[in-house]
Short mmCIF file of N, CA and C and ligand atoms in Angstrom, two decimals:
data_model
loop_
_atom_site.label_atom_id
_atom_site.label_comp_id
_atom_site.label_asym_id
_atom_site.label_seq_id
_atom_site.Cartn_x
_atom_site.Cartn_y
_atom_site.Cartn_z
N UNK A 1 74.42 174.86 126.65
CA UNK A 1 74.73 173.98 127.77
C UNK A 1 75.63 172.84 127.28
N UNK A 2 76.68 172.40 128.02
CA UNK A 2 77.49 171.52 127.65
C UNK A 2 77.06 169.95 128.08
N UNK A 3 77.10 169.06 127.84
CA UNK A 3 76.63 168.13 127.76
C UNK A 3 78.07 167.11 128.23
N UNK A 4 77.03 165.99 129.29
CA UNK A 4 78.05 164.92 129.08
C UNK A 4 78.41 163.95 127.84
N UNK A 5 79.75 163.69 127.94
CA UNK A 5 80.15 162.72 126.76
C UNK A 5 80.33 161.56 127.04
N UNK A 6 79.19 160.32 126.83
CA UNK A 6 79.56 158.84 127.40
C UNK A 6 80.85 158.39 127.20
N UNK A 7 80.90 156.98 127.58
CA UNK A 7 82.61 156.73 127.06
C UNK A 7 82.33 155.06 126.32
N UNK A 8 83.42 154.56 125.61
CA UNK A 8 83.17 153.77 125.52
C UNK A 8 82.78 152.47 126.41
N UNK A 9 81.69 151.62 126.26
CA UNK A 9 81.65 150.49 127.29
C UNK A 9 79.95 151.22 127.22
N UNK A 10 79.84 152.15 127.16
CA UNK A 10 77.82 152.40 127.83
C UNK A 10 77.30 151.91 126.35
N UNK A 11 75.91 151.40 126.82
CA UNK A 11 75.43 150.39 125.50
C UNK A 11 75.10 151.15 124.47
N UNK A 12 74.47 152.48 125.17
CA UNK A 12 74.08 153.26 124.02
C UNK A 12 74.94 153.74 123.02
N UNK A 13 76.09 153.56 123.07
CA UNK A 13 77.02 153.78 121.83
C UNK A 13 76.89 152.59 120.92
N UNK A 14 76.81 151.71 121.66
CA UNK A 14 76.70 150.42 120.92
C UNK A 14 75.05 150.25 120.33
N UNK A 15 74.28 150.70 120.54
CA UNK A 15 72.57 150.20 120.09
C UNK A 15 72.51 150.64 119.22
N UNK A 16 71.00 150.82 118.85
CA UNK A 16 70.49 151.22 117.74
C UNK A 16 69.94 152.67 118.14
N UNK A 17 69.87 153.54 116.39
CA UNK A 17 69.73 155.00 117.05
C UNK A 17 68.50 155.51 115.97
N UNK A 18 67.51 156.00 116.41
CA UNK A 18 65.97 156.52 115.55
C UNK A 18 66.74 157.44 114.90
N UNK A 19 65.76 157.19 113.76
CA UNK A 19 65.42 158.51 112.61
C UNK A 19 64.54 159.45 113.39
N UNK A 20 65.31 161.05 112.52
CA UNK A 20 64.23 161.88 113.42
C UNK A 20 63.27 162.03 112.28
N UNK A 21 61.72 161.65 112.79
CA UNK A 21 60.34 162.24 112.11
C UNK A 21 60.22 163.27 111.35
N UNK A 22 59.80 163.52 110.55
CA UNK A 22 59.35 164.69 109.26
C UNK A 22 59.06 165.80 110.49
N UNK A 23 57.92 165.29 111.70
CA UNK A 23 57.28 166.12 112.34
C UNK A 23 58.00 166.89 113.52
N UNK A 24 59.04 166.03 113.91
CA UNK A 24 60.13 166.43 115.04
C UNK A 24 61.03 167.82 114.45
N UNK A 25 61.14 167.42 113.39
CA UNK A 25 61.96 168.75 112.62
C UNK A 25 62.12 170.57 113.34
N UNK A 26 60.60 170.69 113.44
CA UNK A 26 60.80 172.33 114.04
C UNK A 26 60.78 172.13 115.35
N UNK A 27 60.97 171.24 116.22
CA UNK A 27 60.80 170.90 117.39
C UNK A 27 61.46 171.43 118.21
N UNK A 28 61.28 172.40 118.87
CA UNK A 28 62.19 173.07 120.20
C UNK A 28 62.86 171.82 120.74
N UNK A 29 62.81 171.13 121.09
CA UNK A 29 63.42 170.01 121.76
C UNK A 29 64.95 169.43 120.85
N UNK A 30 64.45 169.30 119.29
CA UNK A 30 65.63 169.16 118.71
C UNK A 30 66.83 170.10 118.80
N UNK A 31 65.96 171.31 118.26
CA UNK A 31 66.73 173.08 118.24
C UNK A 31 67.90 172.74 119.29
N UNK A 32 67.24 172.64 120.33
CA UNK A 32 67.61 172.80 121.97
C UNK A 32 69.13 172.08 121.98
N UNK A 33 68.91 170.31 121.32
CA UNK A 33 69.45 169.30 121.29
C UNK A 33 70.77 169.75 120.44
N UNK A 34 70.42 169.98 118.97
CA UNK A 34 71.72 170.43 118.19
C UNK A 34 72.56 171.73 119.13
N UNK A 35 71.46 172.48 119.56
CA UNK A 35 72.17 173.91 120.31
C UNK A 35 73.76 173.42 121.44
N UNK A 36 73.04 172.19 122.29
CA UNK A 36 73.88 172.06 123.33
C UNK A 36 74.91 170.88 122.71
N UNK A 37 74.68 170.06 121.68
CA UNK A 37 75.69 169.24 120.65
C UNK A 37 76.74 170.04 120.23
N UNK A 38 76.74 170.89 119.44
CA UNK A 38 77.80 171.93 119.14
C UNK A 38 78.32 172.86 120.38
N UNK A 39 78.18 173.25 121.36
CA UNK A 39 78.34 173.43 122.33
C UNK A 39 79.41 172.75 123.03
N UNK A 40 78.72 171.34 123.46
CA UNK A 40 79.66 170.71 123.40
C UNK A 40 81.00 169.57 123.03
N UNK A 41 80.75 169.81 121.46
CA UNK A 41 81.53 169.10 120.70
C UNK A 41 82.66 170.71 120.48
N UNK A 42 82.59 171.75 120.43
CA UNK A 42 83.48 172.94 120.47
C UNK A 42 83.99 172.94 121.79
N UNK A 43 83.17 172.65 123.14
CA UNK A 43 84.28 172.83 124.91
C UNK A 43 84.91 171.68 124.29
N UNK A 44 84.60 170.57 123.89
CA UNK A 44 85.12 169.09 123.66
C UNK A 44 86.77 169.13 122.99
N UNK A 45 87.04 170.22 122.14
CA UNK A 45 87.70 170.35 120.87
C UNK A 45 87.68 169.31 120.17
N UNK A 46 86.46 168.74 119.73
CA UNK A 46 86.14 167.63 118.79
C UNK A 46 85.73 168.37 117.61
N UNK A 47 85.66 167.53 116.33
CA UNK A 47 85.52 167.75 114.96
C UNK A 47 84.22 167.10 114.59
N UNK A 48 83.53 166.50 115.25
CA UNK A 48 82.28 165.94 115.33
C UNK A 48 81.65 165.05 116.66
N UNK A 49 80.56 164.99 116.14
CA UNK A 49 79.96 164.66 117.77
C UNK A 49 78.49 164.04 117.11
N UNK A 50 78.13 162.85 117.62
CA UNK A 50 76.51 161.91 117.31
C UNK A 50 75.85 162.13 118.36
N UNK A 51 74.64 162.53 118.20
CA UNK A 51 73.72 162.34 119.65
C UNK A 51 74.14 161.36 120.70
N UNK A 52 74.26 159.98 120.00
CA UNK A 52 74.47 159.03 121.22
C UNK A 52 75.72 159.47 122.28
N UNK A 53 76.40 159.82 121.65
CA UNK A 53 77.56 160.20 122.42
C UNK A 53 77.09 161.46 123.52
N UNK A 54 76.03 161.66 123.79
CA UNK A 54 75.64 162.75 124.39
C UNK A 54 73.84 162.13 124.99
N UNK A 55 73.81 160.56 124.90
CA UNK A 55 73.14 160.18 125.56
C UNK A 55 71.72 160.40 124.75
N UNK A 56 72.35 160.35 123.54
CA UNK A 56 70.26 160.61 122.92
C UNK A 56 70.58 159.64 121.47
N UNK A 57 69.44 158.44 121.51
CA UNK A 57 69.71 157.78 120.45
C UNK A 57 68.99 158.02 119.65
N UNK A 58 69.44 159.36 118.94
CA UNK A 58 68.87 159.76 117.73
C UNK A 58 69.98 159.81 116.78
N UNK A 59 69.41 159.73 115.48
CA UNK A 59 70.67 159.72 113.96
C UNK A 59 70.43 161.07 113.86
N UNK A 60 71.70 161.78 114.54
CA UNK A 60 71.96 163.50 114.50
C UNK A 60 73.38 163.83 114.57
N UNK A 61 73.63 164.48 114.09
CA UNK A 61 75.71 164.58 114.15
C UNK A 61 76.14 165.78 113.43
N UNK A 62 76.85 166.41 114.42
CA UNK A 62 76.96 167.80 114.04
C UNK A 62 78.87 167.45 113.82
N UNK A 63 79.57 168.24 112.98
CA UNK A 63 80.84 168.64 112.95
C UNK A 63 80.95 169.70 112.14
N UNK A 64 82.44 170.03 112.28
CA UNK A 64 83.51 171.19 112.23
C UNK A 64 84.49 171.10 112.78
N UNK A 65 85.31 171.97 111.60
CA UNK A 65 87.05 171.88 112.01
C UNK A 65 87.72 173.23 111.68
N UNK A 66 87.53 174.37 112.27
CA UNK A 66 88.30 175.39 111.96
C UNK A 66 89.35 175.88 113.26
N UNK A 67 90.47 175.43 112.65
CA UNK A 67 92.09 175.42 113.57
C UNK A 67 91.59 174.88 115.13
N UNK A 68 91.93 174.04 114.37
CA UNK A 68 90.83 172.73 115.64
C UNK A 68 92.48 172.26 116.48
N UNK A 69 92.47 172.50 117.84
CA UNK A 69 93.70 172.07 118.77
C UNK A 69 94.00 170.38 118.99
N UNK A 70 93.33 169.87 118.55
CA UNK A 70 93.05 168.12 118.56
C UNK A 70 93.51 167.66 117.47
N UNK A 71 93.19 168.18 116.15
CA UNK A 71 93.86 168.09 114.99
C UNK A 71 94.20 169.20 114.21
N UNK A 72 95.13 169.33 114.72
CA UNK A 72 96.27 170.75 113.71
C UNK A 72 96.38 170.28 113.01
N UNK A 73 96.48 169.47 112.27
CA UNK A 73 97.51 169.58 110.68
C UNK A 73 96.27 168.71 109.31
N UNK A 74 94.98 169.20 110.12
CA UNK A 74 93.99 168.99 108.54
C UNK A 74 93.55 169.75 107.94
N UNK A 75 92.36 169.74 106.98
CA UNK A 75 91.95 170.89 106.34
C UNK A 75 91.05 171.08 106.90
N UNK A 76 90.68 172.22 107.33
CA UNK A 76 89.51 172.63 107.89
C UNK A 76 88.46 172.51 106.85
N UNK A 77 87.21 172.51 107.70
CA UNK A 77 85.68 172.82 107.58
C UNK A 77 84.80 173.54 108.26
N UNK A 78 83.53 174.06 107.34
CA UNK A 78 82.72 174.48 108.43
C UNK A 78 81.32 173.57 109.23
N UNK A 79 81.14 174.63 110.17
CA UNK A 79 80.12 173.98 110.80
C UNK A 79 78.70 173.40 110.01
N UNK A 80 78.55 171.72 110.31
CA UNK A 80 77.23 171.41 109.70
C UNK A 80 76.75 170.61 110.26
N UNK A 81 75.52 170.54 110.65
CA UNK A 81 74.32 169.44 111.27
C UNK A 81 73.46 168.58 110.22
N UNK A 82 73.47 167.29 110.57
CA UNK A 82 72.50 166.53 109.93
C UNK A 82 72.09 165.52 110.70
N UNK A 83 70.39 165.12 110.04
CA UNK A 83 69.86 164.53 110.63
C UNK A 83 69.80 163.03 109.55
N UNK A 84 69.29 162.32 110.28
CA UNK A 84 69.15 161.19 109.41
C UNK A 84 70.59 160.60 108.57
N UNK A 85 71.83 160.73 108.61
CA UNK A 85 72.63 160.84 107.53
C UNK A 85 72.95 159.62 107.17
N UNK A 86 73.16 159.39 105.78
CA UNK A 86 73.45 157.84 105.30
C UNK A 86 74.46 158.04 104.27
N UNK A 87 75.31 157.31 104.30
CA UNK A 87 76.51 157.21 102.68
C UNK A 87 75.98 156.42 101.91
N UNK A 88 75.62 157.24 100.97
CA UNK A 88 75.30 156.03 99.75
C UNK A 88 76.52 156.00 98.90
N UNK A 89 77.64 156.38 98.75
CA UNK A 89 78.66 155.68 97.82
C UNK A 89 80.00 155.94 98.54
N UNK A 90 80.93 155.11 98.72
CA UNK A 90 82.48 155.00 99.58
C UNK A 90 83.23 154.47 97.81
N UNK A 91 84.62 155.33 98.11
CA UNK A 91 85.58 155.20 97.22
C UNK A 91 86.14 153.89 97.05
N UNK A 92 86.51 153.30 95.94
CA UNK A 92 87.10 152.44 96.50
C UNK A 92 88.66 152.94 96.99
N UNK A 93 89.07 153.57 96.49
CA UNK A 93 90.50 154.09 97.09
C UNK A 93 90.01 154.84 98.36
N UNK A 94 91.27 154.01 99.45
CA UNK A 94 90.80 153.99 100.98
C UNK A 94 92.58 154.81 101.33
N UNK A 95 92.49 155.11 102.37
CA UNK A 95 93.84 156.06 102.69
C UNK A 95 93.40 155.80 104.29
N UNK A 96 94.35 155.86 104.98
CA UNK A 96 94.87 155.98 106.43
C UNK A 96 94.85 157.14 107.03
N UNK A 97 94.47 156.85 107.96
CA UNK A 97 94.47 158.63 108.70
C UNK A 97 94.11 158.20 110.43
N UNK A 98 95.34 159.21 111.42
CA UNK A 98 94.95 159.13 112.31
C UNK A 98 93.72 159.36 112.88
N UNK A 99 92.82 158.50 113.66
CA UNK A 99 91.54 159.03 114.38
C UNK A 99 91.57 159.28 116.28
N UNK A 100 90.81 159.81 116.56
CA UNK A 100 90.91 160.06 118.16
C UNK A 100 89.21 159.69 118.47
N UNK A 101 88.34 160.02 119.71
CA UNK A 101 87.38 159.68 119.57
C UNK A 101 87.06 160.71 121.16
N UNK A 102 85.99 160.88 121.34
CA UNK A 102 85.81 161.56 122.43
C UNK A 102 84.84 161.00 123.66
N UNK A 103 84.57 159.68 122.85
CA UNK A 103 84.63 158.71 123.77
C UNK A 103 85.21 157.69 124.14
N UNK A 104 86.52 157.78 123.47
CA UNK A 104 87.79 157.09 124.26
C UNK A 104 89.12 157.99 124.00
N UNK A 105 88.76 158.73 125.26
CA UNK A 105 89.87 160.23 125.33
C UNK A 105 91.20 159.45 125.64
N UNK A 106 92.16 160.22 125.15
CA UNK A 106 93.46 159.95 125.06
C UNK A 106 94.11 158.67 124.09
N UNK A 107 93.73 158.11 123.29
CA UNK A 107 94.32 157.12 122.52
C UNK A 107 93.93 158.21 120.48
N UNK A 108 94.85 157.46 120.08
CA UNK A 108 94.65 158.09 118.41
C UNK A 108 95.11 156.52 117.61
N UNK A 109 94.42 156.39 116.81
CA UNK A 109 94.61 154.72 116.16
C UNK A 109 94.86 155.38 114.42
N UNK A 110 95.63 154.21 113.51
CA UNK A 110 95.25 154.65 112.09
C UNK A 110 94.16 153.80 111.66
N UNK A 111 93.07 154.29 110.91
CA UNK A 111 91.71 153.96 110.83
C UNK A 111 92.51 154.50 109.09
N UNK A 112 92.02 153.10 108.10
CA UNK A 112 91.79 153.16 106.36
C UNK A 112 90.24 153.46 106.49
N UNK A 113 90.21 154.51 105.84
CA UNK A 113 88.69 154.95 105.45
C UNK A 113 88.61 155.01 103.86
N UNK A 114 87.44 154.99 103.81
CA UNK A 114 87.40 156.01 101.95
C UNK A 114 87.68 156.93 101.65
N UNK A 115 88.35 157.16 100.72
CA UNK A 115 88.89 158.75 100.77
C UNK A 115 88.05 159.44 100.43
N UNK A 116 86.74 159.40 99.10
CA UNK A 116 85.83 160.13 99.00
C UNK A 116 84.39 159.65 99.32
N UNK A 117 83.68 160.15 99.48
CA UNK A 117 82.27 159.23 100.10
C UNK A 117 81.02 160.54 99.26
N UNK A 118 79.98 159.97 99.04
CA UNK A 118 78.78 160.73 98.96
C UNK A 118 77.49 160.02 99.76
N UNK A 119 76.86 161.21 100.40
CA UNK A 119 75.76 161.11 101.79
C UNK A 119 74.84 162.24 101.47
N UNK A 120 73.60 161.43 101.83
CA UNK A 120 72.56 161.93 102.07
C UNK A 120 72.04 162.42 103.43
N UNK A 121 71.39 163.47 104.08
CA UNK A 121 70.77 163.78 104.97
C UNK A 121 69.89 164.91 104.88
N UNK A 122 69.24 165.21 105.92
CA UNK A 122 68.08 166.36 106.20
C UNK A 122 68.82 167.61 106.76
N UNK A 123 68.70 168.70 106.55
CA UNK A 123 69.45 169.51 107.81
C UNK A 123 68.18 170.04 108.30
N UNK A 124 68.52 171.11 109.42
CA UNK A 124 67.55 171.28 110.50
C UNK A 124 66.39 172.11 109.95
N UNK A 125 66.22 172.56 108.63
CA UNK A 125 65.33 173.13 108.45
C UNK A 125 64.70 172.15 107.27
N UNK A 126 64.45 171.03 107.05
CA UNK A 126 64.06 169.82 106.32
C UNK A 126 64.56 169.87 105.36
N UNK A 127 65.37 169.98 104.98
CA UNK A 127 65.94 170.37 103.51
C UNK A 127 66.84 169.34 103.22
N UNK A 128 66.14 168.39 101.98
CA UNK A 128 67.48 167.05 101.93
C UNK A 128 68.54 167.44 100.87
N UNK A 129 69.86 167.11 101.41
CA UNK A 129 70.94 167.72 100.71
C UNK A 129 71.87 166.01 100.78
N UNK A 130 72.55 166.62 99.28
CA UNK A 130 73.29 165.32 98.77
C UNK A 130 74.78 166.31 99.07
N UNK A 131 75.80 165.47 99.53
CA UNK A 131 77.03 165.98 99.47
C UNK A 131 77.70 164.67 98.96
N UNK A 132 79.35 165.05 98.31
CA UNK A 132 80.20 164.42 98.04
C UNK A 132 81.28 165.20 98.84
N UNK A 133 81.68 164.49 99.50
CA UNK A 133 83.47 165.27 100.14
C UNK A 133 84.55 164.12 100.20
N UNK A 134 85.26 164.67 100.69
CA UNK A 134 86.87 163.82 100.77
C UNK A 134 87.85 164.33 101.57
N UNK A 135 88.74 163.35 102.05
CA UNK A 135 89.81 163.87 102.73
C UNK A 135 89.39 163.48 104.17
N UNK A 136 89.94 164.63 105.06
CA UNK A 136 89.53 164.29 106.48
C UNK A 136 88.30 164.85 106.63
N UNK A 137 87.31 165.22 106.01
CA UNK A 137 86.22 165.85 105.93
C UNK A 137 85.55 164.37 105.66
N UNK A 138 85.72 163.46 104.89
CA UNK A 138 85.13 162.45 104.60
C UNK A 138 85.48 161.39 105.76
N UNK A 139 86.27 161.05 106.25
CA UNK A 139 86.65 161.03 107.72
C UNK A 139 85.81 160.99 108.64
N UNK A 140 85.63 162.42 109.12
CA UNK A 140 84.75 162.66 109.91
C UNK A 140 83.46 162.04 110.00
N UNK A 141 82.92 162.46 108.60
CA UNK A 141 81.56 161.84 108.23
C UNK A 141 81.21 160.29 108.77
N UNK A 142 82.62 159.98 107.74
CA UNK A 142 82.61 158.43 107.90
C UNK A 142 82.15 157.90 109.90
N UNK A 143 83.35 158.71 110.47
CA UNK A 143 83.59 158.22 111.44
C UNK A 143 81.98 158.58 112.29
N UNK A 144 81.63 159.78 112.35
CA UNK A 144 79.97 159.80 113.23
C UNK A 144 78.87 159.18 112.86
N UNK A 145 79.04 159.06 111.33
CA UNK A 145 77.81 158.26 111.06
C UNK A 145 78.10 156.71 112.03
N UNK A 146 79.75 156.05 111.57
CA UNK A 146 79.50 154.57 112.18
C UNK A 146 79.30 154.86 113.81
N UNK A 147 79.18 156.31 114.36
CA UNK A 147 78.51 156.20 116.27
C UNK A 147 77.06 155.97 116.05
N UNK A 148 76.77 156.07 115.11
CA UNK A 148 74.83 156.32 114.87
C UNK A 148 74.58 155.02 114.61
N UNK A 149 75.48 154.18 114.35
CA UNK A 149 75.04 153.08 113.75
C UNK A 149 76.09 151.51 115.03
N UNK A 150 76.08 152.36 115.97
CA UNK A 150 76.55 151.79 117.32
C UNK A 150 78.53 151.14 116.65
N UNK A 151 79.14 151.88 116.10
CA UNK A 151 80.78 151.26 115.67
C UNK A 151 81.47 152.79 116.38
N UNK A 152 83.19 152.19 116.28
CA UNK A 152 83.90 152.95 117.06
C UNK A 152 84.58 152.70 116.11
N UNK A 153 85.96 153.62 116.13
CA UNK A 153 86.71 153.64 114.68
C UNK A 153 87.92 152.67 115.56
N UNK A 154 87.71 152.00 116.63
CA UNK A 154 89.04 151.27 116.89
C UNK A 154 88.08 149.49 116.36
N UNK A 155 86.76 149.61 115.43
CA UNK A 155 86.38 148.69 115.46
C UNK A 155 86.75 148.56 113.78
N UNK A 156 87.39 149.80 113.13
CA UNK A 156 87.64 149.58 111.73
C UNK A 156 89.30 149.41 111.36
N UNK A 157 89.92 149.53 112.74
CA UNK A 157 91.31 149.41 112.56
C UNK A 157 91.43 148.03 112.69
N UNK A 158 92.12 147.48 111.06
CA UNK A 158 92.62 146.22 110.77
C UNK A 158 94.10 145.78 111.56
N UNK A 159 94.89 146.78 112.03
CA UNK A 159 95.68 146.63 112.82
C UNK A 159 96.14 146.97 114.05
N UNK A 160 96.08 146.75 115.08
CA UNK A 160 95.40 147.41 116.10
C UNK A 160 96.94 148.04 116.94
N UNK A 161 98.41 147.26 115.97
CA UNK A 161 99.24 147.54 116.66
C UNK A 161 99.54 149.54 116.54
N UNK A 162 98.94 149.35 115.40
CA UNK A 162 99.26 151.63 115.94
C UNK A 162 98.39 152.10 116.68
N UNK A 163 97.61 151.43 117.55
CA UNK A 163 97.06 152.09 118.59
C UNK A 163 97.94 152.57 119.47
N UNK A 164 97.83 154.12 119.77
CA UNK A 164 98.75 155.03 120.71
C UNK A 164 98.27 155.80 121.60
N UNK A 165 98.59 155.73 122.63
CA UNK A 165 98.14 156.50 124.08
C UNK A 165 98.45 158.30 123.34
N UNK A 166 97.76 158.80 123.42
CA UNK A 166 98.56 160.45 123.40
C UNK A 166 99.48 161.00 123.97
N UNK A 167 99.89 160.43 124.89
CA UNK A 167 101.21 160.92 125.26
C UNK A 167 102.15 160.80 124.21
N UNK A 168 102.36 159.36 123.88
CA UNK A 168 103.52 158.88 122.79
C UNK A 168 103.14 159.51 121.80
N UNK A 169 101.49 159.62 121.00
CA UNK A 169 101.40 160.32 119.86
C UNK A 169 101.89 161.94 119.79
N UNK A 170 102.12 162.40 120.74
CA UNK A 170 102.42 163.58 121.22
C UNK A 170 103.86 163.51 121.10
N UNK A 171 104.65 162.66 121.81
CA UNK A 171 105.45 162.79 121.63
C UNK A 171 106.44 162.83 119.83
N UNK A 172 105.67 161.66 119.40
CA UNK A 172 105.74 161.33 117.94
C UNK A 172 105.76 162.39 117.20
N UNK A 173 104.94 162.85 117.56
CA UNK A 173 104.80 164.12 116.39
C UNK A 173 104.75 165.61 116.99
N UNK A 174 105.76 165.75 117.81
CA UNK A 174 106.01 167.31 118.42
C UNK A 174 104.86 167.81 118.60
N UNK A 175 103.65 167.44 119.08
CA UNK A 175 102.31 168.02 119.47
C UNK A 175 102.00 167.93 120.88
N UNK A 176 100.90 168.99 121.10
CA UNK A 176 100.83 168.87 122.71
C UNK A 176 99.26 168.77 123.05
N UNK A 177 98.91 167.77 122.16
CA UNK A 177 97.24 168.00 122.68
C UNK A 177 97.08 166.77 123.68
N UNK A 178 95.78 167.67 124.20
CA UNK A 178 94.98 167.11 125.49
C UNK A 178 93.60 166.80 125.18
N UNK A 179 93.73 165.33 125.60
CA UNK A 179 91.63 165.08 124.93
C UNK A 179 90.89 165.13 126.77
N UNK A 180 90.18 165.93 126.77
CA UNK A 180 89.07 166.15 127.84
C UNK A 180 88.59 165.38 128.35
N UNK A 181 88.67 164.96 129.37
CA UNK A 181 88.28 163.71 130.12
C UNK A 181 86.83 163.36 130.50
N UNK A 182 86.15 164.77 130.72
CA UNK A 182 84.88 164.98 131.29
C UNK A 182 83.92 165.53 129.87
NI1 NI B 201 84.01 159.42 118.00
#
């Protein structure tokens, strides 16, 4: 089932978002929850997606990027869910990279992130896993964890003048994407 996507301005992007319980883990209700998250973070053509953004303030965030129509020109990934997720170490070498958001459809900003990051989380079968990644994969991360933690990536852009409607970014760069309104 596809799910609505709040937008920016509803508080719950902005609040605070629970840890899920040791005990919630096999929980049909979660299952259910990640089921219709990926669902609709794929109708979305998004690369990640936080519960809140789907109206549940839980620390849950699913992404993936394989020949993703929103962003053509990164490296793909595959599909992964985590619960609880936290960065415990950011690079200090930070790099620029366009971001979009799918709760503020149609604009793309340059957001300096870390280029490599290492995070901790649970995945759905309790299993705590340490990753290190980089690139726009670290990106991503970066960017859903700060929805879990109520930030928007137009709240990490130090300069706000490359904020661009998609049309112009479209135009900019011979691309023809469309961010989903609904
Ligand atoms: Ni977003």
């Amino acid at each position: 089932m596809n799910l609505k996507i709040v937008k920016i301005g509803n508080p719950i992007l902005r609040g605070k978002t629970s840890p899920i319980p040791a005990k919630r883990l096999a929980s049909l209700s979660l299952k259910g929850l990640i089921k219709d998250m990926v669902s609709t973070m794929r109708h979305a053509q998004g690369v990640g997606l936080a519960a809140n953004q789907v109206d549940q303030g839980l620390r849950v965030m699913v992404m993936e990027c394989r020949g993703n129509k929103r962003y053509p020109r990164v490296a793909s990934f595959p599909l992964q869910v985590y619960l609880n997720p936290k960065i415990t170490h950011y690079s200090t070498r930070r790099e620029k990279g366009w971001e979009g958001c799918l709760s503020i459809p149609g604009f793309r900003g340059l957001v300096p992130r870390s280029s490599k990051i290492t995070f901790e989380a649970l995945t759905l079968e309790g299993r705590k896993v340490r990753r290190t990644v980089s690139g726009f994969e670290a990106r991503v991360v970066q960017h859903e964890v700060d929805h879990l933690n109520g930030f928007f990536y137009v709240d990490r852009m130090p300069d706000f003048r490359s904020w661009t409607h998609l049309e112009e970014f479209n135009r900019k760069y011979r691309l023809n994407i469309r961010d989903r309104r609904r």
